[in-house]
Coordinates of C-alpha atoms and ligand atoms in Angstrom, one line a residue:
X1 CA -32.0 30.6 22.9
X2 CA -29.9 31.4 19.5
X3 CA -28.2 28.5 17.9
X4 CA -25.4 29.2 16.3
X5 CA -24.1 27.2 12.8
X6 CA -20.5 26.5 11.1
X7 CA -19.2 27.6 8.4
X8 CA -18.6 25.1 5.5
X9 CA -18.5 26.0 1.7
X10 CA -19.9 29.1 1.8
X11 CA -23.4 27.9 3.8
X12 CA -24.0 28.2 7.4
X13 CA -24.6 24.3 8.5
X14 CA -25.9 22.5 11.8
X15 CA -22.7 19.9 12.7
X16 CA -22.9 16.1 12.2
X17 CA -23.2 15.6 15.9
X18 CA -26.5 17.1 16.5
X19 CA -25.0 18.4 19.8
X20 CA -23.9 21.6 20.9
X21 CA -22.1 23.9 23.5
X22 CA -23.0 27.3 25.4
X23 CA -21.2 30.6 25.3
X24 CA -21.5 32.5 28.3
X25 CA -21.1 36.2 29.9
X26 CA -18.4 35.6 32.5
X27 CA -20.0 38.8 34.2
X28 CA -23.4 37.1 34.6
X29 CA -23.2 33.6 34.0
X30 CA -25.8 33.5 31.3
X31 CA -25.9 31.8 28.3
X32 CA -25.6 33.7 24.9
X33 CA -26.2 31.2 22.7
X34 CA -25.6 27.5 21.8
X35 CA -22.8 26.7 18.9
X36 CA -22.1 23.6 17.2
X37 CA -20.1 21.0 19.4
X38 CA -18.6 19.8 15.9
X39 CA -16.8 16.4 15.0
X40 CA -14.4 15.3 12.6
X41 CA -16.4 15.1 10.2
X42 CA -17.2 18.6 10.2
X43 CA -13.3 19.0 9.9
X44 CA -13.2 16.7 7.1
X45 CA -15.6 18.8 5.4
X46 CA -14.1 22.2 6.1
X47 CA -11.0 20.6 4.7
X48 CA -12.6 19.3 1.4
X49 CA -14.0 23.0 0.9
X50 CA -10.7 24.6 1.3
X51 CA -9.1 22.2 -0.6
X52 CA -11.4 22.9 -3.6
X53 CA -11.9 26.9 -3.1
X54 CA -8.0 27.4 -3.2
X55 CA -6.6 26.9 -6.1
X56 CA -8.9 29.1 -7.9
X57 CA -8.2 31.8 -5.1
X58 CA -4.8 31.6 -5.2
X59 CA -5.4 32.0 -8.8
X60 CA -6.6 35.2 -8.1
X61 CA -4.5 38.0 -8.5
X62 CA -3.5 39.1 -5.2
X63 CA -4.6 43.1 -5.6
X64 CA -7.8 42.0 -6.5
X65 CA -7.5 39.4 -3.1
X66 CA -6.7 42.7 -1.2
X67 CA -10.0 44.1 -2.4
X68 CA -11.9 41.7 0.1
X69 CA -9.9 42.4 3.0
X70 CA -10.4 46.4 2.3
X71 CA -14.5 45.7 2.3
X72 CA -13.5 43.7 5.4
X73 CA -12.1 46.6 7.2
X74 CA -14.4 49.0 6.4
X75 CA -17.4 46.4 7.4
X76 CA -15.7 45.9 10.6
X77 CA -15.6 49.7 10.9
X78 CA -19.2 50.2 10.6
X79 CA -20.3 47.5 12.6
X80 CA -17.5 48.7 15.4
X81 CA -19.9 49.6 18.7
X82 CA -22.0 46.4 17.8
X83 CA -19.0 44.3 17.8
X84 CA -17.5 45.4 20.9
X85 CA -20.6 45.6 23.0
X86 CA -21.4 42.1 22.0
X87 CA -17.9 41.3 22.8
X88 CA -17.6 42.5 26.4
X89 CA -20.7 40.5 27.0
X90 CA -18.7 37.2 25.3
X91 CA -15.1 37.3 26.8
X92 CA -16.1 40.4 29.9
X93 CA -13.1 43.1 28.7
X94 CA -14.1 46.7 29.1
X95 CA -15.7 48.3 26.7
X96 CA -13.4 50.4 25.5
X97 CA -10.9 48.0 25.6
X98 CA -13.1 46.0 23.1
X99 CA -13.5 48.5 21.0
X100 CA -9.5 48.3 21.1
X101 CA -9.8 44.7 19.9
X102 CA -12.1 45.6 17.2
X103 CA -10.0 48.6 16.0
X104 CA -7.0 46.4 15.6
X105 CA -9.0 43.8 13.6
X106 CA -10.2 46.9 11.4
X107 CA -6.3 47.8 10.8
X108 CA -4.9 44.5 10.2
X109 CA -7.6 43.8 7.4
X110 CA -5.9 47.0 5.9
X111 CA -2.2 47.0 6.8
X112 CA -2.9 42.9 5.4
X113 CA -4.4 44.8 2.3
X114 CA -1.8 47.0 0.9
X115 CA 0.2 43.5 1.1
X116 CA -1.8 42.5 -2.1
X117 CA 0.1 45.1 -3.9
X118 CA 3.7 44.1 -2.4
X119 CA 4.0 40.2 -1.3
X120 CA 7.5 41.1 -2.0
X121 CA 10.1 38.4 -2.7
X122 CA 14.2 39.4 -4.2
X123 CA 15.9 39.7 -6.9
X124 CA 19.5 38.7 -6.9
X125 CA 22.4 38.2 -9.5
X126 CA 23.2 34.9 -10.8
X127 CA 26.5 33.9 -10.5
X128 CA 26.3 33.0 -14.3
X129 CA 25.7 35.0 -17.3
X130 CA 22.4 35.7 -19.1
X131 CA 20.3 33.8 -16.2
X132 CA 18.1 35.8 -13.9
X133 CA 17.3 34.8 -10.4
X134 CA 14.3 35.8 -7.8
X135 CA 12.0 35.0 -5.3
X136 CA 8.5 34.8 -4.9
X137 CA 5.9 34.2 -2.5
X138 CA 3.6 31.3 -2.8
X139 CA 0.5 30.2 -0.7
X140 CA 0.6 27.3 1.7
X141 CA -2.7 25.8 0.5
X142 CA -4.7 24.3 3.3
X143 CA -4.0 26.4 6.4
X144 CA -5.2 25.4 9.9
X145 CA -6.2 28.8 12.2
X146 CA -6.9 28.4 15.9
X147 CA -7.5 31.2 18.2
X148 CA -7.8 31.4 21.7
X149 CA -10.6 33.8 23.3
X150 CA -9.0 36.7 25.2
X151 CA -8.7 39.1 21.6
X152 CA -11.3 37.4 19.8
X153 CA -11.8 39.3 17.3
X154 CA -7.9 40.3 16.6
X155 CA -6.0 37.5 16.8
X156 CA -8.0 35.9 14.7
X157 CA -7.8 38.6 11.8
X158 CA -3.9 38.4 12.7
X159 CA -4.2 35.5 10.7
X160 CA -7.2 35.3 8.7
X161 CA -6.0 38.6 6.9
X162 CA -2.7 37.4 5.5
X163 CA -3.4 34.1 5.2
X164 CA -6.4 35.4 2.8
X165 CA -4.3 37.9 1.0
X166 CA -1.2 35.4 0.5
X167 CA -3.9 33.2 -1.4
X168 CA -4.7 30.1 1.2
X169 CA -8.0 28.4 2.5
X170 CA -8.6 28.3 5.3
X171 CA -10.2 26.0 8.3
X172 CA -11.3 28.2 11.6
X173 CA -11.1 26.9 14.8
X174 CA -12.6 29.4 17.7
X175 CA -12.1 29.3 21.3
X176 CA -14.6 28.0 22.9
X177 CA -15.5 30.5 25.1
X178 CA -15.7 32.9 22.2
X179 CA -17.8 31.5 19.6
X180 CA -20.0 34.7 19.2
X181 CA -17.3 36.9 18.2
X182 CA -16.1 34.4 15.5
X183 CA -19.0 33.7 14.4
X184 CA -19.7 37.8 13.6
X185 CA -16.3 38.4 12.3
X186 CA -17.2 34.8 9.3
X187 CA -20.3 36.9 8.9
X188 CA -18.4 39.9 8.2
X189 CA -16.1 38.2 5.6
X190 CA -18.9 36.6 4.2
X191 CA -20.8 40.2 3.7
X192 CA -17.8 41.1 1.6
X193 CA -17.9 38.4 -0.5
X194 CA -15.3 36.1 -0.5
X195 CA -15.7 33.4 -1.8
X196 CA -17.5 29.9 -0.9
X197 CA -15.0 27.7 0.6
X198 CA -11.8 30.4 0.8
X199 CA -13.2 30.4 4.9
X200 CA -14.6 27.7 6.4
X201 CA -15.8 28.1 10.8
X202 CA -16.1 25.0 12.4
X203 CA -16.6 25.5 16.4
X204 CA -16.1 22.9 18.8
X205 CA -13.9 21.5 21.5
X206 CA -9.8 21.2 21.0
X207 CA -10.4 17.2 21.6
X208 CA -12.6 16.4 18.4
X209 CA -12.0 19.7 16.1
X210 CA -8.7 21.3 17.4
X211 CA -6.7 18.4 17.2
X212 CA -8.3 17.2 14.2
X213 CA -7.1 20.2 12.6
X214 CA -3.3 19.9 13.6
X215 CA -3.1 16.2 12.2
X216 CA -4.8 16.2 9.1
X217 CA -2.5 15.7 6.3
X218 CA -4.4 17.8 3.9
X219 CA -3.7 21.0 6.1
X220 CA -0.3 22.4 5.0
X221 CA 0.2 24.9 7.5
X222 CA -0.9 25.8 11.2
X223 CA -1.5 29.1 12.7
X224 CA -1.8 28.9 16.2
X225 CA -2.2 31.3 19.2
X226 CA -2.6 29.8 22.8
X227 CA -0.8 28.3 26.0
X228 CA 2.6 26.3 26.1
X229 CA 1.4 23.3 26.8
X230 CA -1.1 23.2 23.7
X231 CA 2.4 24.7 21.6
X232 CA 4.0 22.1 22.3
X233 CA 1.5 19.0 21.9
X234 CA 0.8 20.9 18.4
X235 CA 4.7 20.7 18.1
X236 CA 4.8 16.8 18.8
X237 CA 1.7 15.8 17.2
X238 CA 1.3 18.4 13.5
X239 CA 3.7 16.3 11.2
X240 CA 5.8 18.2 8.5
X241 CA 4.0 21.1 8.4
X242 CA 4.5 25.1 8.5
X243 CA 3.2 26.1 11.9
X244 CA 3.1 29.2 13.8
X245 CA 2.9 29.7 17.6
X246 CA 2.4 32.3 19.5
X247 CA 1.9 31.2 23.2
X248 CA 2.5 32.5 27.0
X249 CA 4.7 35.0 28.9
X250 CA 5.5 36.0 32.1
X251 CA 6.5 39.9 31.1
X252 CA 8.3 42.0 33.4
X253 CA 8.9 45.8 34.1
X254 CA 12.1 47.0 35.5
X255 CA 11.5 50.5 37.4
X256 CA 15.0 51.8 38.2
X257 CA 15.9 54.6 40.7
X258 CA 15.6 57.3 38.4
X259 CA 12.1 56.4 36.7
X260 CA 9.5 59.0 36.4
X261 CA 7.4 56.7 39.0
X262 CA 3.8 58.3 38.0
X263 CA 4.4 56.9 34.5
X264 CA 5.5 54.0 35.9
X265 CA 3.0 53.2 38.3
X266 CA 0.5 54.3 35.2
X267 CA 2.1 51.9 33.2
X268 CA 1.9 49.0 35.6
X269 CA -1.7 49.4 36.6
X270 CA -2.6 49.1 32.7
X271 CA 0.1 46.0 31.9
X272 CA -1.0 44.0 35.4
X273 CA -4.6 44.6 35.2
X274 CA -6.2 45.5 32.1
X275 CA -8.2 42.1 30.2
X276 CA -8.0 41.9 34.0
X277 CA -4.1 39.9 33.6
X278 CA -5.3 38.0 30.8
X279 CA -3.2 39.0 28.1
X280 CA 0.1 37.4 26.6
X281 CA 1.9 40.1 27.1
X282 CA 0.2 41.3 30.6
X283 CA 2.8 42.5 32.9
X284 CA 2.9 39.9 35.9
X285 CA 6.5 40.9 37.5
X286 CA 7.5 44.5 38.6
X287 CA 11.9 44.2 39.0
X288 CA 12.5 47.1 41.1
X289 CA 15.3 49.1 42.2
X290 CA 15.6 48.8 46.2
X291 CA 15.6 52.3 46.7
X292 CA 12.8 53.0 45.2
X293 CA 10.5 49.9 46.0
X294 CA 8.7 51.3 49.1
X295 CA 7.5 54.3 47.1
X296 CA 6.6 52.2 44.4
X297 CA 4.6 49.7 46.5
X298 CA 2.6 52.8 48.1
X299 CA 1.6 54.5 44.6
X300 CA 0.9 51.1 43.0
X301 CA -1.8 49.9 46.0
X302 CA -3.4 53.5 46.2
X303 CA -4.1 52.8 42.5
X304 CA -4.7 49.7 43.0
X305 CA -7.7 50.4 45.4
X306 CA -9.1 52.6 43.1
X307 CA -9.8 50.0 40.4
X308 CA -13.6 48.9 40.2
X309 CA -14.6 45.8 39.7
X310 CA -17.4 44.9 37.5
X311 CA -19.3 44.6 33.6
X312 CA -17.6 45.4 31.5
X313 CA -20.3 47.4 29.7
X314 CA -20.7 50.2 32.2
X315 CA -19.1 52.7 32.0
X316 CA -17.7 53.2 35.6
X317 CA -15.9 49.5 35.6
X318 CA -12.1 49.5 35.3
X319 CA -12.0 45.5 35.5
X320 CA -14.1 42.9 34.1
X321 CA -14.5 39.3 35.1
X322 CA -12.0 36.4 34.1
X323 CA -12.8 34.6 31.2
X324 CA -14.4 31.3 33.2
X325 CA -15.2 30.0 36.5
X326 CA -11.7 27.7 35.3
X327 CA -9.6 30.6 35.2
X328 CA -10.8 32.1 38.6
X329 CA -9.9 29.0 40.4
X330 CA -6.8 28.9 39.2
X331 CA -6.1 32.4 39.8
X332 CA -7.5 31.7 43.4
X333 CA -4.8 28.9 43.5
X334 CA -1.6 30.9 43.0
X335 CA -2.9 33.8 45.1
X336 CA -2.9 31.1 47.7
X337 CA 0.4 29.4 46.8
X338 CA 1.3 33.3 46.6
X339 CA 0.6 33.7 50.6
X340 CA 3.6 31.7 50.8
X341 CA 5.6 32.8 48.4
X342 CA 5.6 36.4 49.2
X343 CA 3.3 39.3 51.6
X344 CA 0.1 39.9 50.3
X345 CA -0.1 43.6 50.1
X346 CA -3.7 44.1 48.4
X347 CA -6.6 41.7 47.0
X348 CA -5.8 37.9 46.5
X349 CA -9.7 37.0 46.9
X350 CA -12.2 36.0 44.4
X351 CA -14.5 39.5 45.1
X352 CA -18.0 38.5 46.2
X353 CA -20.3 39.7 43.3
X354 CA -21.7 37.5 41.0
X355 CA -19.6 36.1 38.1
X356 CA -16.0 35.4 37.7
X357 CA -14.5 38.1 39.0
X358 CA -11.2 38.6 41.0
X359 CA -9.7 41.2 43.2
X360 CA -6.5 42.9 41.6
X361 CA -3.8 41.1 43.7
X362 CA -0.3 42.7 44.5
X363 CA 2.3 40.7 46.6
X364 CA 5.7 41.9 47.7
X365 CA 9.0 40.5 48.6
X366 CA 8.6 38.0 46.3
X367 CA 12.0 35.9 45.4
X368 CA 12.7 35.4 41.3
X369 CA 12.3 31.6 41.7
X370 CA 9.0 31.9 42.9
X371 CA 6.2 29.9 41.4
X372 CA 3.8 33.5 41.2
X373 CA 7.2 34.7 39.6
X374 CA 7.6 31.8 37.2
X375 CA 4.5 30.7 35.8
X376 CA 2.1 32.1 33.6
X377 CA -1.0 32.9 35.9
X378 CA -3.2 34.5 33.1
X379 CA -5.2 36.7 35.5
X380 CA -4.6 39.9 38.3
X381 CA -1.8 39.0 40.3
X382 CA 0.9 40.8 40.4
X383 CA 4.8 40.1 42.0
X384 CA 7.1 42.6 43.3
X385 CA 10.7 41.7 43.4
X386 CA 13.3 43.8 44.4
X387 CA 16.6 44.3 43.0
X388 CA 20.0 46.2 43.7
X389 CA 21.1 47.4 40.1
X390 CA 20.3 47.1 35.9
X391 CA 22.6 43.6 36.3
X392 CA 20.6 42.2 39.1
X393 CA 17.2 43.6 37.2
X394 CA 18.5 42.1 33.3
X395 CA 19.2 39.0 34.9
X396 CA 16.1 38.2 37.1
X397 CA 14.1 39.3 34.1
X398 CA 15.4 37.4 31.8
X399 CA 15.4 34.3 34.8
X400 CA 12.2 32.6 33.3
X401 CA 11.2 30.1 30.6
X402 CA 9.1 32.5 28.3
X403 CA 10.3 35.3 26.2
X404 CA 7.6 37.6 25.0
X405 CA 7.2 41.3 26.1
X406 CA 9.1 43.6 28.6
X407 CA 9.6 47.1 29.3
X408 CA 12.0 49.4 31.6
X409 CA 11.1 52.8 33.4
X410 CA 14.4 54.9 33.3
X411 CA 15.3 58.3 32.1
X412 CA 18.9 57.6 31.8
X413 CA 19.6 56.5 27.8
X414 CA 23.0 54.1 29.3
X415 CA 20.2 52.1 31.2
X416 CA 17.3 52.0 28.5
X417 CA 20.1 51.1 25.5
X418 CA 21.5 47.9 28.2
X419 CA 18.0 46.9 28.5
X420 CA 17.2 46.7 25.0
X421 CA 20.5 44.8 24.2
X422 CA 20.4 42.4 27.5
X423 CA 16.7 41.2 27.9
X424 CA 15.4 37.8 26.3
X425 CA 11.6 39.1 24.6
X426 CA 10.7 39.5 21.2
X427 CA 9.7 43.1 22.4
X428 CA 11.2 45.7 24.6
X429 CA 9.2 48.9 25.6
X430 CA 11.3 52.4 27.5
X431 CA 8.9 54.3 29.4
X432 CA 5.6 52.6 29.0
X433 CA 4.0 49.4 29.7
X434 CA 4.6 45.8 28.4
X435 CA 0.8 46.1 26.2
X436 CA 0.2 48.0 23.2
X437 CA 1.7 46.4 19.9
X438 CA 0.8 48.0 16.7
X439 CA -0.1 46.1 13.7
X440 CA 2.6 47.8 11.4
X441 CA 5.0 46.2 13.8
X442 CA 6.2 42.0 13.9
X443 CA 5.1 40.6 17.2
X444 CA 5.8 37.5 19.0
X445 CA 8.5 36.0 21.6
X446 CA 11.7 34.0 22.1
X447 CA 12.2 30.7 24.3
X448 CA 8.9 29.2 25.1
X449 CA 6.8 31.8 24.0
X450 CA 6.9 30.6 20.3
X451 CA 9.1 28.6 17.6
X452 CA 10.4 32.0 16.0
X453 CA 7.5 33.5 13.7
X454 CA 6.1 36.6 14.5
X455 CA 2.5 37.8 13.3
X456 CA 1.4 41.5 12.0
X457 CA 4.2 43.8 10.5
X458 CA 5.9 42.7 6.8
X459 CA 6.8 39.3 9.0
X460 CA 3.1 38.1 9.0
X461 CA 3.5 37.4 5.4
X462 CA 6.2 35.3 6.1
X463 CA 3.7 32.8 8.3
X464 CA 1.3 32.1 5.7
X465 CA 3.7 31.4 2.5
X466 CA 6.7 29.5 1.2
X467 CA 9.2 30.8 -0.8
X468 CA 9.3 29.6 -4.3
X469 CA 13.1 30.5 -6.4
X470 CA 12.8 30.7 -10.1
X471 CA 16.3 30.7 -12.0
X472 CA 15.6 31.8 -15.8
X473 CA 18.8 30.8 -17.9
X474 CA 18.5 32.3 -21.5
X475 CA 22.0 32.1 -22.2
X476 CA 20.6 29.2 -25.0
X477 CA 22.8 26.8 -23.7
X478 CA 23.3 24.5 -20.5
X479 CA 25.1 26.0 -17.6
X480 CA 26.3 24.5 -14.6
X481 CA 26.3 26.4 -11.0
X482 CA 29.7 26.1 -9.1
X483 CA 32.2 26.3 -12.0
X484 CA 31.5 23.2 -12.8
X485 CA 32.6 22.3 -16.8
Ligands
NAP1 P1 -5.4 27.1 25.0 O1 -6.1 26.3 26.0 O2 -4.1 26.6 24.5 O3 -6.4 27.2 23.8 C1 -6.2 28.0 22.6 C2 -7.0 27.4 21.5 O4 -6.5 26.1 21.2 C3 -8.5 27.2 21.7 O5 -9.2 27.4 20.6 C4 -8.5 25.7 22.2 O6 -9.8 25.1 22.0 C5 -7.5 25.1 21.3 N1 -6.9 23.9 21.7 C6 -6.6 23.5 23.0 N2 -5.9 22.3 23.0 C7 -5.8 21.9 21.7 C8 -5.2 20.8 21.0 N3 -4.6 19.9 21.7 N4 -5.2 20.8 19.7 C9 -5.8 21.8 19.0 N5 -6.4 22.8 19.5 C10 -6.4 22.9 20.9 O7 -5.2 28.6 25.4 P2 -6.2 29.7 26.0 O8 -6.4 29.3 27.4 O9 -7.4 29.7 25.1 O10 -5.5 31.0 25.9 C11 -4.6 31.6 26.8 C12 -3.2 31.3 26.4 O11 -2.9 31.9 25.2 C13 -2.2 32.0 27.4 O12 -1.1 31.1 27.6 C14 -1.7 33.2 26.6 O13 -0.5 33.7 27.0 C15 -1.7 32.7 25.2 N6 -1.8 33.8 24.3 C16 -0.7 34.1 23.5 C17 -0.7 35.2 22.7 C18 0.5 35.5 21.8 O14 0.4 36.1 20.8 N7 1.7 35.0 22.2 C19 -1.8 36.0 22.5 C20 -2.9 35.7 23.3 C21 -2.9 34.6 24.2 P3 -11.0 25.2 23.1 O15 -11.3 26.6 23.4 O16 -12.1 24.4 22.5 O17 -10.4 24.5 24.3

């Protein structure tokens, strides 16, 4: 079997441990390959790499910074297919959902990339004469980037790609159930040329590496994309640092009377059930007018039914496995506690194939308060809840803890512009699911779901620099600010 190596100064390095961990295909079970079960240590030496690669790349001006992350992009371009099929085997997503994954990785590196030649900061009067006041943006330094495994590949270029461009080092912590991926995107990176100790890989479990990472002193900033409950240890535990979270959600879709319930039901099928439910912003609630909810219910099992189940690498399969044998007894948990909660209207069993797979799960007449309607499941389950108008429907939707995506099926404009104004997310969609952000665009969530950054868009600059303000006085002469003589 392969064995796998970090990343540390540029060279490709067997951890202190001597141990190491599996990767393996939730669709078969199999290993693909050992990778380094790292220790602090290995931390502490990613860290003193970074440490010593930054200044000199921060040094670097940042067009010429950009030029990496264009070779980047176009390596990631070339190597697409490979990546994606090598990816549905890692983390079990269809194929051509993986090649998704991979195309968004390909257009951050290059939205991240015409940054180089903005990394804008303001220019403002000063409220004296002859003294000239901006902004600029400045690296962090250090910066801590830990991923989790169901976009692999694009959440970590999220952040790799502006924190490179804004001129930081950085320390790379992968899932753990998608080492492989990581490992090819380092190699990537390293292909174009950047140089040693600018990225540093070390793989490993949250225990020893992760929180190692969050801690250390020497790391100035923390980028961070996983569950609440990790958010908010990270919160408690990081010190004064810049962090980033982006963690769970528990997005809805309101279908009102008047939706075009084909698109809807289209809509639905994709949010609930493609990455098989394991996406942040995977729709896990359906809010629907009463009038409406037994047609809904009838189009949205038919489709249901029609889903197949299997790798992710043929072509035929509309749903992969879940991530682990973890994840699939946990989604086998709330389908029970769901058998309580609400009626059972289609799946709600692990299917009987092997690996970790589980049958798209629909219940009905399930009350807001629920625990299926309430807590993050991260897999194919699905809650119906029905509601009497746009009040009832703003208010149950926004009746949960998290804040990340929504959406609202309506062709009335009154409706759609109340949605957009009432519900709690970071991002509305009219007419189409609660997946699909584009990189151009700021993502991220209110309330739980995050402490207020967003990643992508202009906004993902924001994450991985601090603001430096330069006053230049050349008046000659000392003056004071505020009036004062
Ligand atoms: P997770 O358990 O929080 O793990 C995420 C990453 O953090 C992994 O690399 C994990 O390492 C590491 N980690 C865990 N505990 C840590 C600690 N105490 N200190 C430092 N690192 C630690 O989340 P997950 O199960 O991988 O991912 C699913 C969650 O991510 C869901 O809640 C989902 O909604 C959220 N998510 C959010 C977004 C978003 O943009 N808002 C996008 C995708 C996913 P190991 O793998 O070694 O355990």
């Amino acid at each position: 079997m392969k064995e796998y190596q970090n990343y540390i100064h540029g060279k490709w390095t067997n951890s202190k441990s001597r141990k190491t961990f599996d990767s393996l295909n939730p669709a078969t079970e199999k290993s693909l390959g050992a990778f380094q079960l790292s220790t602090k240590e290995d931390v502490h030496e990613a860290i003193r790499a970074a440490e010593k690669a930054q200044p000199k790349w921060s040094g670097t001006p940042a067009p010429k910074r950009a030029e990496y992350l264009f070779e980047i992009s176009r390596l990631l371009k070339k190597n697409k297919e490979k990546l994606a099929e090598s990816m549905t085997e890692e983390m079990g997503k269809v194929l051509k959902e993986t090649r998704g994954d991979v195309q968004e990785a390909i257009d951050v590196f290059e939205y991240m990339a015409g940054e180089g030649r903005r990394l804008f900061g303001h220019t403002t009067p000063s409220e004296l004469r002859h003294k000239l006041a901006f902004t600029q943006r400045r690296p962090i330094g250090v910066v801590g980037v830990i991923t989790p495994w169901n976009f692999p590949l694009a959440i970590p270029s999220w952040k790799i790609a502006p924190a490179l461009v804004c001129g930081n080092a950085i320390v790379f912590k992968p899932s753990s159930d998608t080492p492989r991926t990581a490992t090819q995107l380092v190699q990537i990176i390293e292909e174009a040329g950047i140089p040693e100790g600018v990225i540093n890989m070390v793989t490993g479990g949250a225990q020893e590496v992760g929180k190692e990472i969050i801690t250390h002193e020497k790391i100035r900033g923390i980028s961070f994309t996983g569950s609440r409950d990790t958010g908010k240890w990270i919160t408690q535990n990081a010190g004064i640092k810049k962090i980033g979270l982006e963690l769970g959600g528990k997005n809805a879709i309101i279908v009102m009377e008047d939706a075009d319930l084909d698109n809807a039901v289209e809509g639905i099928i994709w949010g609930a059930f493609g990455t098989t439910g394991q996406r942040c912003t995977a729709c896990s609630r359906i809010i629907v007018h009463k009038n409406i909810a037994k047609a809904l219910e009838e189009k949205l099992v038919h489709a249901t039914k029609q889903l197949r189940l299997g790798n992710g690498l043929e072509k035929r399969t509309d749903v992969g496995p879940l991530i682990n044998k973890a994840a699939q007894e946990k989604t086998f948990m709330y389908a029970q506690i769901g058998r309580r909660e609400g009626r059972l209207v289609c799946g709600g069993k692990k299917a009987e194939m092997e690996g970790y797979f589980f049958e798209p799960t629909i219940f009905k007449n399930v009350k807001p308060n629920a625990r299926i309607a309430q807590e993050e499941i991260f897999g194919p389950v699905l809650s119906m809840i029905t509601v009497k108008d746009l009040n009832e429907a703003i208010r149950v939707c926004n009746g949960i803890e998290y804040g990340l995506s929504s959406s609202i099926y309506t062709q009335n404009i009154q409706r759609a512009m109340l949605a957009i104004e009432q519900i709690e997310a970071g991002i509305t969609y009219v007419n189409s699911s609660t997946i699909g952000a584009e990189v151009h665009l700021p993502f991220g969530g209110i309330k739980q779901t995050g402490n207020g950054t967003r990643e992508a868009g202009i906004e993902g600059i924001h994450e991985f620099t601090e603001t430096k303000t330069v006053y230049i006085d050349y008046s000659g002469r000392l003056q004071k600010a505020q009036g004062i003589d």
